[in-house]
Short mmCIF file of C-alpha atoms and ligand atoms in Angstrom, two decimals:
data_model
loop_
_atom_site.label_atom_id
_atom_site.label_comp_id
_atom_site.label_asym_id
_atom_site.label_seq_id
_atom_site.Cartn_x
_atom_site.Cartn_y
_atom_site.Cartn_z
CA MET A 1 112.40 -46.93 214.51
CA ILE A 2 111.42 -46.42 218.35
CA ASN A 3 109.68 -49.90 219.63
CA VAL A 4 107.97 -50.57 222.95
CA THR A 5 111.03 -52.23 224.13
CA LYS A 6 114.78 -53.44 222.44
CA THR A 7 116.20 -56.65 223.29
CA TYR A 8 119.11 -55.75 225.24
CA MET A 9 122.97 -57.37 223.88
CA PRO A 10 125.58 -57.66 225.99
CA SER A 11 129.04 -57.28 225.15
CA LYS A 12 129.93 -59.96 222.35
CA GLU A 13 133.13 -60.46 223.85
CA LYS A 14 131.71 -61.78 227.37
CA TYR A 15 128.77 -63.65 225.09
CA LEU A 16 131.34 -65.02 222.50
CA SER A 17 133.75 -66.46 225.39
CA TYR A 18 131.01 -68.51 226.99
CA VAL A 19 130.26 -69.82 223.35
CA ASP A 20 134.11 -70.67 223.73
CA LYS A 21 133.48 -72.78 226.98
CA ILE A 22 130.29 -74.79 225.33
CA TYR A 23 132.77 -75.85 222.05
CA GLU A 24 135.43 -76.51 224.80
CA ASN A 25 133.66 -79.53 226.19
CA GLY A 26 130.93 -79.70 223.57
CA TRP A 27 128.42 -79.82 225.73
CA VAL A 28 125.09 -77.62 224.60
CA THR A 29 122.22 -78.99 226.39
CA ASN A 30 120.77 -81.28 228.89
CA ASN A 31 121.60 -79.34 232.68
CA GLY A 32 125.24 -78.30 231.13
CA PRO A 33 127.80 -76.41 233.04
CA LEU A 34 126.16 -72.82 231.95
CA VAL A 35 122.91 -73.78 232.72
CA GLN A 36 123.74 -74.73 236.55
CA GLU A 37 125.99 -71.32 237.02
CA LEU A 38 123.24 -68.95 235.76
CA GLU A 39 120.81 -71.34 238.58
CA GLU A 40 122.89 -70.18 240.96
CA LYS A 41 123.67 -67.07 240.03
CA LEU A 42 119.89 -66.12 239.44
CA ALA A 43 119.22 -67.79 242.78
CA LYS A 44 121.60 -65.85 244.49
CA TYR A 45 120.84 -62.34 242.53
CA LEU A 46 116.80 -62.89 243.45
CA ASN A 47 117.63 -64.00 246.65
CA VAL A 48 115.63 -66.88 246.00
CA LYS A 49 115.76 -70.72 247.42
CA ASN A 50 114.63 -72.64 244.79
CA ILE A 51 114.62 -72.26 240.53
CA VAL A 52 114.37 -74.48 238.04
CA LEU A 53 115.31 -73.02 234.64
CA VAL A 54 113.18 -73.92 231.53
CA ALA A 55 112.78 -73.07 227.98
CA ASN A 56 110.58 -70.34 228.19
CA GLY A 57 107.50 -68.50 230.75
CA THR A 58 104.49 -70.40 229.52
CA ILE A 59 106.12 -74.08 229.94
CA ALA A 60 107.20 -72.89 233.40
CA LEU A 61 103.29 -71.98 233.48
CA GLU A 62 102.66 -75.42 232.37
CA ILE A 63 104.84 -77.64 234.60
CA ALA A 64 104.03 -75.49 237.75
CA TYR A 65 100.04 -76.73 236.84
CA CYS A 66 101.74 -80.14 235.87
CA LEU A 67 104.15 -80.36 239.99
CA LEU A 68 100.51 -78.97 241.60
CA LYS A 69 98.38 -81.50 240.52
CA LEU A 70 95.67 -78.89 239.64
CA SER A 71 91.91 -79.64 238.11
CA GLY A 72 89.25 -78.39 237.54
CA GLU A 73 88.85 -74.38 237.47
CA VAL A 74 91.71 -71.90 237.92
CA ILE A 75 90.94 -68.48 238.97
CA THR A 76 92.74 -65.96 237.09
CA THR A 77 93.41 -62.61 235.82
CA PRO A 78 91.77 -61.23 232.61
CA PHE A 79 94.20 -58.18 232.17
CA SER A 80 97.40 -60.48 231.23
CA PHE A 81 99.29 -61.59 228.33
CA VAL A 82 97.43 -64.59 226.52
CA ALA A 83 99.43 -67.05 227.73
CA THR A 84 97.96 -66.63 231.37
CA THR A 85 95.29 -68.21 229.85
CA SER A 86 96.10 -70.04 227.40
CA SER A 87 98.15 -72.36 228.91
CA ILE A 88 95.66 -73.31 231.68
CA VAL A 89 93.12 -74.04 228.35
CA SER A 90 95.64 -75.62 226.79
CA ASN A 91 96.57 -78.27 230.27
CA GLY A 92 92.96 -79.10 229.91
CA LEU A 93 91.85 -77.01 232.55
CA SER A 94 89.33 -74.39 232.83
CA PRO A 95 89.92 -70.23 233.70
CA VAL A 96 87.27 -68.50 235.57
CA PHE A 97 88.26 -65.02 235.37
CA ALA A 98 87.91 -62.46 238.55
CA ASP A 99 88.12 -58.71 237.58
CA ILE A 100 91.14 -56.67 238.64
CA ASP A 101 91.37 -53.59 240.67
CA PRO A 102 90.93 -50.25 238.33
CA GLN A 103 93.48 -48.50 240.16
CA THR A 104 96.73 -51.25 240.68
CA LEU A 105 95.63 -53.44 237.74
CA ASN A 106 95.81 -56.80 239.27
CA ILE A 107 93.52 -59.47 240.32
CA LYS A 108 91.14 -58.34 243.15
CA PRO A 109 91.16 -60.27 245.97
CA GLU A 110 87.29 -59.77 246.69
CA ASN A 111 86.71 -60.46 243.54
CA ILE A 112 88.54 -64.43 243.59
CA GLU A 113 87.01 -65.10 246.68
CA ASP A 114 83.09 -65.25 245.10
CA LYS A 115 84.79 -67.28 242.29
CA ILE A 116 85.18 -69.60 244.25
CA ASN A 117 83.59 -73.45 244.29
CA GLU A 118 84.24 -76.65 245.03
CA LYS A 119 86.11 -77.69 241.48
CA THR A 120 88.50 -74.29 241.82
CA SER A 121 91.82 -76.15 242.56
CA ALA A 122 94.32 -72.96 242.41
CA ILE A 123 94.43 -69.29 241.87
CA VAL A 124 97.06 -67.57 239.09
CA PRO A 125 97.14 -64.40 239.73
CA VAL A 126 99.71 -62.04 237.72
CA HIS A 127 101.72 -59.20 238.69
CA VAL A 128 100.90 -56.62 235.76
CA PHE A 129 103.83 -54.73 235.05
CA GLY A 130 106.00 -56.05 237.67
CA ASN A 131 103.58 -54.34 239.79
CA ALA A 132 102.85 -56.61 243.10
CA CYS A 133 99.76 -58.37 243.46
CA GLU A 134 98.03 -58.35 247.00
CA VAL A 135 99.94 -61.54 248.03
CA GLU A 136 98.82 -61.25 251.41
CA GLU A 137 95.32 -61.55 251.10
CA ILE A 138 95.76 -64.42 248.33
CA ASP A 139 97.51 -66.59 250.81
CA LYS A 140 94.99 -65.92 252.98
CA ILE A 141 92.06 -66.92 250.84
CA SER A 142 93.72 -69.83 249.44
CA LYS A 143 94.79 -71.40 253.23
CA LYS A 144 91.05 -70.69 253.63
CA HIS A 145 89.64 -72.16 251.34
CA ASN A 146 92.79 -75.24 250.65
CA LEU A 147 93.95 -73.39 246.69
CA SER A 148 97.30 -73.74 245.01
CA VAL A 149 98.79 -70.58 244.11
CA ILE A 150 101.25 -69.96 241.01
CA TYR A 151 102.53 -66.19 240.47
CA ASP A 152 102.55 -65.28 236.43
CA ALA A 153 105.70 -63.46 237.25
CA ALA A 154 106.73 -62.97 234.14
CA HIS A 155 107.08 -58.85 234.73
CA ALA A 156 108.13 -59.17 238.39
CA PHE A 157 112.10 -60.00 238.03
CA GLY A 158 113.66 -58.73 241.16
CA VAL A 159 110.72 -57.46 242.53
CA GLU A 160 111.08 -57.41 246.34
CA TYR A 161 108.12 -56.75 248.62
CA LYS A 162 108.32 -55.94 252.52
CA GLY A 163 111.99 -56.56 251.90
CA LYS A 164 111.93 -60.27 250.43
CA SER A 165 112.01 -61.67 247.23
CA LEU A 166 108.05 -60.88 245.84
CA LEU A 167 109.04 -64.60 244.40
CA GLU A 168 109.02 -66.72 247.37
CA TYR A 169 105.00 -65.34 247.61
CA GLY A 170 102.80 -68.67 246.59
CA ASN A 171 103.59 -71.85 245.95
CA VAL A 172 105.39 -71.39 242.57
CA SER A 173 106.77 -68.60 241.10
CA THR A 174 107.06 -68.94 237.53
CA LEU A 175 109.04 -66.67 235.51
CA SER A 176 109.50 -65.54 231.39
CA PHE A 177 113.12 -64.52 230.28
CA HIS A 178 112.47 -64.07 226.63
CA ALA A 179 113.89 -61.35 224.30
CA THR A 180 111.67 -58.60 225.16
CA LYS A 181 111.68 -58.71 228.68
CA LEU A 182 113.53 -57.17 231.36
CA PHE A 183 116.53 -60.08 231.54
CA HIS A 184 116.01 -62.37 228.97
CA THR A 185 117.76 -65.69 227.77
CA ILE A 186 117.16 -64.99 224.45
CA GLU A 187 114.05 -67.62 225.14
CA GLY A 188 113.90 -69.02 228.71
CA GLY A 189 111.88 -69.29 231.97
CA ALA A 190 112.37 -70.03 235.63
CA LEU A 191 109.98 -71.12 238.28
CA ILE A 192 110.62 -70.34 241.30
CA ILE A 193 109.84 -73.30 243.90
CA ASN A 194 108.48 -72.87 247.24
CA ASP A 195 107.21 -75.84 248.01
CA ASP A 196 110.97 -77.50 248.59
CA GLU A 197 109.55 -81.20 248.13
CA LEU A 198 108.74 -80.12 244.79
CA VAL A 199 111.81 -79.20 242.91
CA ASP A 200 113.25 -83.08 242.62
CA GLU A 201 110.02 -83.56 240.67
CA ALA A 202 110.35 -80.11 238.61
CA ARG A 203 113.14 -81.12 237.73
CA TYR A 204 112.29 -84.81 236.07
CA LEU A 205 109.69 -82.93 234.50
CA ILE A 206 111.43 -81.03 232.02
CA ASN A 207 113.05 -83.69 230.92
CA PHE A 208 110.27 -85.51 229.60
CA GLY A 209 109.78 -87.29 233.15
CA ILE A 210 113.15 -88.88 233.81
CA ASP A 211 114.70 -89.68 236.65
CA GLY A 212 117.44 -92.08 236.19
CA PRO A 213 119.23 -93.84 233.23
CA ASP A 214 116.25 -96.26 232.86
CA SER A 215 113.22 -94.47 234.38
CA VAL A 216 110.47 -93.07 233.52
CA LYS A 217 108.51 -92.18 236.74
CA ALA A 218 106.18 -89.53 235.23
CA LEU A 219 104.10 -87.91 232.68
CA GLY A 220 106.67 -85.21 231.61
CA THR A 221 107.24 -82.97 228.73
CA ASN A 222 110.75 -80.97 227.32
CA ALA A 223 111.19 -77.87 229.12
CA LYS A 224 115.00 -77.45 228.45
CA MET A 225 116.68 -74.79 228.57
CA ASN A 226 119.98 -74.49 226.67
CA GLU A 227 124.04 -73.27 226.92
CA PHE A 228 123.45 -70.96 224.27
CA GLU A 229 120.25 -69.41 226.10
CA ALA A 230 122.47 -69.54 229.36
CA ALA A 231 125.12 -67.94 228.02
CA MET A 232 123.42 -64.94 227.22
CA GLY A 233 121.40 -65.11 230.53
CA LEU A 234 125.58 -65.06 231.54
CA SER A 235 126.09 -62.57 229.86
CA ILE A 236 123.59 -59.40 230.59
CA LEU A 237 123.19 -60.69 234.80
CA ASP A 238 126.66 -58.08 234.95
CA ASP A 239 124.46 -55.46 233.85
CA MET A 240 121.51 -55.57 235.31
CA PRO A 241 122.34 -52.65 237.84
CA PHE A 242 123.19 -50.50 234.48
CA ILE A 243 119.78 -51.36 232.65
CA LEU A 244 117.73 -51.00 235.92
CA ASN A 245 119.29 -47.74 236.38
CA GLN A 246 119.03 -46.40 232.65
CA ARG A 247 115.24 -47.66 233.24
CA GLU A 248 115.31 -46.22 236.34
CA LYS A 249 116.30 -42.79 235.01
CA ILE A 250 113.49 -42.74 231.76
CA PHE A 251 110.45 -43.96 234.01
CA LYS A 252 111.26 -41.34 236.66
CA ARG A 253 111.01 -38.78 233.38
CA TYR A 254 108.08 -40.56 232.54
CA ILE A 255 106.68 -39.98 235.58
CA GLU A 256 107.44 -36.22 235.69
CA ALA A 257 106.15 -35.55 232.72
CA PHE A 258 102.62 -37.69 232.99
CA LYS A 259 101.28 -36.02 236.38
CA ASN A 260 98.27 -35.39 235.13
CA PHE A 261 97.71 -38.60 233.34
CA SER A 262 96.35 -41.53 235.32
CA LEU A 263 98.82 -44.24 235.60
CA GLN A 264 98.74 -47.53 237.43
CA LYS A 265 98.74 -47.54 241.16
CA GLN A 266 101.98 -48.73 242.23
CA HIS A 267 101.71 -51.16 245.96
CA GLU A 268 103.70 -49.52 248.50
CA SER A 269 104.92 -52.58 250.05
CA SER A 270 106.69 -53.45 246.17
CA SER A 271 109.47 -52.11 245.33
CA GLN A 272 109.85 -51.60 241.25
CA ASN A 273 111.72 -52.52 238.39
CA TYR A 274 110.79 -50.54 235.65
CA SER A 275 109.75 -52.64 232.92
CA TYR A 276 107.03 -50.94 231.86
CA PHE A 277 105.64 -47.82 231.60
CA SER A 278 101.88 -47.45 230.94
CA LEU A 279 99.53 -44.17 230.19
CA LEU A 280 95.84 -44.82 231.03
CA PHE A 281 93.73 -42.17 228.24
CA GLU A 282 89.75 -40.77 229.49
CA ASP A 283 89.08 -43.44 225.70
CA GLU A 284 90.20 -45.15 223.07
CA GLU A 285 89.75 -43.24 220.72
CA SER A 286 92.42 -41.13 222.38
CA VAL A 287 94.51 -44.21 222.34
CA LEU A 288 94.21 -44.91 219.39
CA LYS A 289 94.83 -40.66 217.77
CA VAL A 290 98.02 -40.86 220.52
CA GLN A 291 99.05 -44.46 218.83
CA SER A 292 98.88 -43.41 214.95
CA ALA A 293 100.56 -40.18 216.17
CA LEU A 294 103.59 -41.85 217.37
CA ASN A 295 103.44 -44.40 214.55
CA ARG A 296 103.27 -41.39 211.86
CA GLU A 297 107.05 -40.70 214.12
CA GLU A 298 107.67 -44.61 213.14
CA ILE A 299 107.68 -45.07 217.53
CA TYR A 300 105.57 -48.29 217.88
CA PRO A 301 104.59 -48.12 221.37
CA ARG A 302 101.88 -51.44 222.32
CA ARG A 303 98.55 -51.60 223.35
CA TYR A 304 99.36 -53.83 226.93
CA PHE A 305 97.20 -55.91 227.15
CA HIS A 306 94.78 -55.82 224.26
CA PRO A 307 91.77 -57.05 224.06
CA SER A 308 90.98 -58.20 227.50
CA LEU A 309 90.95 -61.57 227.60
CA ASP A 310 88.01 -62.86 228.70
CA THR A 311 86.85 -61.77 224.87
CA LEU A 312 89.15 -64.76 223.61
CA PRO A 313 87.72 -66.95 221.36
CA TYR A 314 88.22 -70.38 223.05
CA ILE A 315 86.64 -69.65 226.45
CA ASN A 316 83.27 -68.55 227.70
CA SER A 317 83.71 -66.15 229.91
CA GLU A 318 81.59 -63.99 231.76
CA VAL A 319 82.17 -60.36 230.92
CA MET A 320 85.02 -58.42 232.75
CA PRO A 321 83.62 -54.54 233.01
CA ASN A 322 87.03 -53.32 234.53
CA SER A 323 88.83 -55.28 232.51
CA ARG A 324 87.64 -54.70 229.44
CA ASP A 325 87.56 -50.83 229.69
CA ILE A 326 91.38 -50.47 230.80
CA SER A 327 92.84 -53.13 228.15
CA LYS A 328 90.42 -50.32 225.43
CA ARG A 329 92.24 -47.39 227.38
CA ILE A 330 95.87 -48.62 228.13
CA LEU A 331 98.70 -47.48 225.87
CA ALA A 332 102.50 -49.17 226.67
CA LEU A 333 105.43 -46.34 225.91
CA PRO A 334 108.31 -46.89 225.08
CA ILE A 335 110.83 -47.75 228.03
CA TYR A 336 114.38 -49.60 227.47
CA ALA A 337 118.25 -49.44 228.27
CA GLU A 338 119.40 -47.57 225.43
CA LEU A 339 116.56 -45.19 225.07
CA LYS A 340 117.95 -42.15 223.93
CA GLU A 341 116.37 -38.39 225.97
CA GLU A 342 116.12 -37.18 223.12
CA ASP A 343 113.65 -39.96 221.48
CA GLN A 344 112.08 -39.77 224.93
CA ASN A 345 111.06 -35.91 224.28
CA LYS A 346 110.07 -36.42 221.30
CA ILE A 347 107.16 -39.31 222.54
CA ILE A 348 106.53 -37.37 225.35
CA GLN A 349 105.86 -33.97 223.30
CA ILE A 350 103.70 -36.20 220.46
CA ILE A 351 101.39 -37.63 223.28
CA LYS A 352 100.71 -33.97 224.59
CA GLU A 353 100.09 -32.30 221.61
CA ALA A 354 98.05 -35.27 220.73
CA VAL A 355 95.44 -35.00 223.52
CA GLN A 356 96.02 -31.13 224.44
CA LYS A 357 96.38 -32.00 228.13
C1 LIG B 401 105.56 -62.30 228.18
C2 LIG B 401 105.15 -62.71 229.36
C3 LIG B 401 104.90 -64.75 229.22
C4 LIG B 401 104.88 -65.82 228.44
O1 LIG B 401 106.12 -65.71 228.37
P1 LIG B 401 107.08 -66.35 227.54
O2 LIG B 401 108.51 -66.75 227.58
O3 LIG B 401 107.02 -65.94 225.78
O4 LIG B 401 106.43 -67.85 226.85
C5 LIG B 401 103.39 -65.28 230.01
N1 LIG B 401 103.16 -64.89 230.96
C6 LIG B 401 102.97 -63.39 231.31
C7 LIG B 401 101.99 -61.94 231.75
C8 LIG B 401 104.03 -62.51 230.24
O5 LIG B 401 104.52 -60.94 230.44
#
């Protein structure tokens, strides 16, 4: 069976050597030494100033909303994983969608400006499939209207923009380290905090708002990463050059094979992390045809992202035509470090046969 992704498992010996350390000191959670070590190493690896590790990517978004004191309406993209919107709603905020650019699949800056009113407090764009948003445009819009910007950068681990980390755009960028992501800690996530003065606050918000032995400073939550998760992250971080190299080879083979198909347009100032590879078909019928042809061979691509978030049952939104159209026509193909070349060739052949292109 071949899925869209496969959880990367690092060397068992390496993981167990970290587990031995946990057993030696009996410290399993609450900002333990491995979480601290992973924070330091990730800050260097990602080339960012402030990183705070948390329990998952969804709670990273929620902590960011809290840190930046959002209220009222938040402008976001309808083309993302459901957590981008659900986290806004469950924090008592109203998501207002701005439609995507059908080429880049990212939120379109012009559409953001149209949605700003006196109730707007922030913009939450997503670097879809690791492709950088129009960060400079979004920066200008946010400054002009005095809005916070939180990038859901769940797909953008390690991506650079004009030679610096893409994560340094916005007030905060959030990452997900879920097992299905490019880099993972089983479950996990992080806040990249670009406003230095918010870092201390983030540290007590993730720990119930506690800022000292007998002191609760603010309304917080429990968003802590544990030591076993940090051990997984530390074990995988060393393998990132290998993981990226493998994925790049697979990504480039797909690009070559599908040069007559439509693909997501990459930002020319953005580096790539090869975290996803998606094909855009002419219509939904073709997607379903390809999907069932692959499923017959026990290959399971995923319709990322489908359905478009403006159709969610718990919100009232205007129709987002570009997002709805793309959602119906897109299919994410298997890509992960251990995907065999022969299996990839089979995937390519089945798709080409199914659409006869
Ligand atoms: C995975 C993902 C999330 C959620 O991250 P979790 O760690 O699973 O909570 C949020 N946004 C996007 C775009 C994602 O892909």
